[in-house]
Coordinates of N, CA and C and ligand atoms in Angstrom, one line a residue:
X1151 N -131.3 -42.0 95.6 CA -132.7 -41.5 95.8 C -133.5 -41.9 94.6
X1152 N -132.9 -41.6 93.1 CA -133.9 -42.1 92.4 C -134.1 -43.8 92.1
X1153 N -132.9 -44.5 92.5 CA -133.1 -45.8 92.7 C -134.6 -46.7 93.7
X1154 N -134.7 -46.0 94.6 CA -135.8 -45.8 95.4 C -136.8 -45.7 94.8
X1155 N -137.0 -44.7 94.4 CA -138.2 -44.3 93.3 C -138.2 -45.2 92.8
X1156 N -137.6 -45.6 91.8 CA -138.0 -46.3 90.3 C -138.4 -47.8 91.4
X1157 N -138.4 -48.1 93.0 CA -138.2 -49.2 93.3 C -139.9 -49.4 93.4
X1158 N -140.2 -48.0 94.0 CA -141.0 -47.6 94.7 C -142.5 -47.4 93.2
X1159 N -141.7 -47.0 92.4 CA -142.5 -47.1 91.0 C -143.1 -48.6 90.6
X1160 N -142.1 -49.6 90.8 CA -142.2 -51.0 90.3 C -143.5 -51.4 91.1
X1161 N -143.1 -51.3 92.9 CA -144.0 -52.2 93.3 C -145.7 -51.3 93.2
X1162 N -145.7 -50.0 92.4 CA -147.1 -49.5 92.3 C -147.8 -50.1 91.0
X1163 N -146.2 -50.3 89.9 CA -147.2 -50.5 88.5 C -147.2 -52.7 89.1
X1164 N -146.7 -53.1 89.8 CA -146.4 -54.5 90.4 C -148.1 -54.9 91.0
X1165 N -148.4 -53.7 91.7 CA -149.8 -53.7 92.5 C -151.2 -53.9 91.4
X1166 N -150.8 -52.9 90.7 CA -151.9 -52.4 89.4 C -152.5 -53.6 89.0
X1167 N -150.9 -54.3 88.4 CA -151.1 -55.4 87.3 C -151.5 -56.8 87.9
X1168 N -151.7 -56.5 89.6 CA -151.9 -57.9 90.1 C -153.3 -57.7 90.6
X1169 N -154.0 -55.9 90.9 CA -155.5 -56.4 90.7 C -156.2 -56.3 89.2
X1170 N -155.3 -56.1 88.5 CA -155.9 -55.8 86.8 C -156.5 -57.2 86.9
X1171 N -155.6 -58.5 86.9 CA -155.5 -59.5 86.7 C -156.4 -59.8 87.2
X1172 N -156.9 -59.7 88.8 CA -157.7 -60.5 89.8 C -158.8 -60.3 89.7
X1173 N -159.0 -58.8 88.6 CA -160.1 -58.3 88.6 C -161.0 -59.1 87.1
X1174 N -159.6 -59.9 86.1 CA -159.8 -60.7 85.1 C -160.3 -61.5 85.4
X1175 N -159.8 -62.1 86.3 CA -159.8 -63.5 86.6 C -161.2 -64.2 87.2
X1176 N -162.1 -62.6 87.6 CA -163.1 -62.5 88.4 C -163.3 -62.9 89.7
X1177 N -162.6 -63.0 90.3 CA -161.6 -63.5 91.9 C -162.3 -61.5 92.2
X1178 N -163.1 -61.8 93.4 CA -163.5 -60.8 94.6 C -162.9 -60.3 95.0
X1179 N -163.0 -58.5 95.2 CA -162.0 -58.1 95.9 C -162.1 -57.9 97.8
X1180 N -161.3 -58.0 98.4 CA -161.2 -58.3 99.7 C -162.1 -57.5 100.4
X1181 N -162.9 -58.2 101.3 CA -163.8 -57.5 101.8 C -165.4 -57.3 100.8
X1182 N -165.1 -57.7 99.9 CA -166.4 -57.8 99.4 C -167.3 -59.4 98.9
X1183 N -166.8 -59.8 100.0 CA -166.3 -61.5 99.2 C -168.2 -61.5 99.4
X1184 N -169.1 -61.1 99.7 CA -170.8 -61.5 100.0 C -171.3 -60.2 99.3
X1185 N -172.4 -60.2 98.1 CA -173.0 -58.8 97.6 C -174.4 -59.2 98.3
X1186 N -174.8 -57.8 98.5 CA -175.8 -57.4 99.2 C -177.2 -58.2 98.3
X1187 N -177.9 -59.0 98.9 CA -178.9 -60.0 98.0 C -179.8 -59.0 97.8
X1188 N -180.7 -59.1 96.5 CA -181.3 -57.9 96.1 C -183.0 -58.2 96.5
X1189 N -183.3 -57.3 97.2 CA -184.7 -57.6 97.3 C -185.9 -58.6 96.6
X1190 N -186.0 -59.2 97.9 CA -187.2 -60.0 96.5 C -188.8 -59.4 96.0
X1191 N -189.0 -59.8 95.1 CA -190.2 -59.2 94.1 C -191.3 -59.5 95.0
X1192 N -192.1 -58.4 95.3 CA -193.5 -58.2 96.0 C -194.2 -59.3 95.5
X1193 N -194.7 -60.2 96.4 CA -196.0 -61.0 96.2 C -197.3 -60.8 95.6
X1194 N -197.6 -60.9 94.4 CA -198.9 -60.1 94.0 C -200.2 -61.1 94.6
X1195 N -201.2 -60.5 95.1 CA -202.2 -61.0 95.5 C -203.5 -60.8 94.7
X1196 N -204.3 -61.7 94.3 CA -205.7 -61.4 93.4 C -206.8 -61.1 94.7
X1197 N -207.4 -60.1 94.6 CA -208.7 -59.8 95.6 C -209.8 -60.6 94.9
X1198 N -210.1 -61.3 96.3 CA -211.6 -61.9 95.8 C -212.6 -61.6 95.2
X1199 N -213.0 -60.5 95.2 CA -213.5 -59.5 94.9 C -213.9 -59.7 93.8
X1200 N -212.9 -58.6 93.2 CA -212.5 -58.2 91.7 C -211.4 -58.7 90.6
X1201 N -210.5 -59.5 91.6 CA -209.8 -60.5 91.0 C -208.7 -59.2 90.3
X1202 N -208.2 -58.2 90.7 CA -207.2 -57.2 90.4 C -206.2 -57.9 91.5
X1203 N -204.8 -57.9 90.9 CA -203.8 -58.2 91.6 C -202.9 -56.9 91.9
X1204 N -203.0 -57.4 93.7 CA -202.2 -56.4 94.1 C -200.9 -57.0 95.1
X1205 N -200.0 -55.8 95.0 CA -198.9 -56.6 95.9 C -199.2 -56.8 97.6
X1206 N -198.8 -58.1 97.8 CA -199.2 -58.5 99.1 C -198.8 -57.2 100.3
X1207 N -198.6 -56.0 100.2 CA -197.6 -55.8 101.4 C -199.1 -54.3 101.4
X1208 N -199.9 -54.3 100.1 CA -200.4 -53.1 99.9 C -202.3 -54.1 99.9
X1209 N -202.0 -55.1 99.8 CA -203.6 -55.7 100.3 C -204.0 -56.0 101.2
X1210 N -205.3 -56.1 101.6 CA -206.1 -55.9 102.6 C -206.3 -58.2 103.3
X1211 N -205.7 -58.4 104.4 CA -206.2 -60.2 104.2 C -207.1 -60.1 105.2
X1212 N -208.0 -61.4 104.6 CA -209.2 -61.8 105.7 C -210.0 -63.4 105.4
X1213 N -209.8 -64.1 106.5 CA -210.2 -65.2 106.5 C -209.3 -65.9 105.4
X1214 N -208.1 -66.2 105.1 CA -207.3 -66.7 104.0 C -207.6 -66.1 102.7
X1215 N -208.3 -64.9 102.1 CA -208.8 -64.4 101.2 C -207.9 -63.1 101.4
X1216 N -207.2 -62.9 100.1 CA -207.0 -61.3 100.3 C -207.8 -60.1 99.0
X1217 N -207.6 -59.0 99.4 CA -208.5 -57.7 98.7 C -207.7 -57.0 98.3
X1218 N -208.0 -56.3 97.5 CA -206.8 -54.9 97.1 C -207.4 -53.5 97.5
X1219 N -208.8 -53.4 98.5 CA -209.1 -53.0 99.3 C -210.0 -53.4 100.3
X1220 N -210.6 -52.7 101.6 CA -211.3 -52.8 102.5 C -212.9 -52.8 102.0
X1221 N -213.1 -51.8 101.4 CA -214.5 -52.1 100.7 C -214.7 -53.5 99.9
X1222 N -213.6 -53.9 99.2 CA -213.9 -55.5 98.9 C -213.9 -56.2 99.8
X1223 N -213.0 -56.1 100.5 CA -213.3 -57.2 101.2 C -214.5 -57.1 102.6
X1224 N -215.3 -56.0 102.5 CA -216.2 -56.0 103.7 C -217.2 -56.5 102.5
X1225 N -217.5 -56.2 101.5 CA -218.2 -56.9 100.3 C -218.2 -58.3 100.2
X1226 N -217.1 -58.4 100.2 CA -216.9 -60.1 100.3 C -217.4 -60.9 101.5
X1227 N -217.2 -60.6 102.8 CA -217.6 -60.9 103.6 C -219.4 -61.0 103.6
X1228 N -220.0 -59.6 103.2 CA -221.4 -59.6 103.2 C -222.1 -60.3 102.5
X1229 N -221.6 -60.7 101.1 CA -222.1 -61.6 100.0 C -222.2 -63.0 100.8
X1230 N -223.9 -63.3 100.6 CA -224.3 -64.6 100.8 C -223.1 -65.8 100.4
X1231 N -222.9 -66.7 101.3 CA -222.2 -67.7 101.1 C -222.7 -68.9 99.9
X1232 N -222.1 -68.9 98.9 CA -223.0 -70.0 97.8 C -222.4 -71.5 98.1
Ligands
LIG792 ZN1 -211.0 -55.6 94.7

């Protein structure tokens, strides 16, 4: 019985020392071989306007022109064309 053990002991510290290593070696552990890609950085947009940059996802677009709000850009629109 304790032969067993001490067999059963080997192949745990056997296991350890073979992801210690893999983990040196910087070799992926199974199942993780792809990390999750990290979001990409919000698009900042300048409003016509007032020329404040805001992130695309929170600006207002119109006619290829974007705003960092709706009052700019109904502003923008009303302003004589030069
Ligand atoms: Zn603005």
């Amino acid at each position: 019985m304790g032969m067993l053990l001490r067999l059963i002991l080997l192949c745990a510290v056997a296991w350890i020392v073979f992801r210690l290593l893999q983990r040196a070696l910087g070799l992926p552990a199974p199942g993780q071989g792809t990390a999750p890609s990290e979001p990409a950085p919000a698009t900042m947009r300048r409003c016509a306007w007032c020329s404040v940059h805001t992130p695309e996802s929170e600006s207002t677009q119109s006619r290829g022109h974007f705003f960092c709000c709706e009052a700019h850009r109904d502003a923008f629109l009303r302003a004589p064309k030069k």
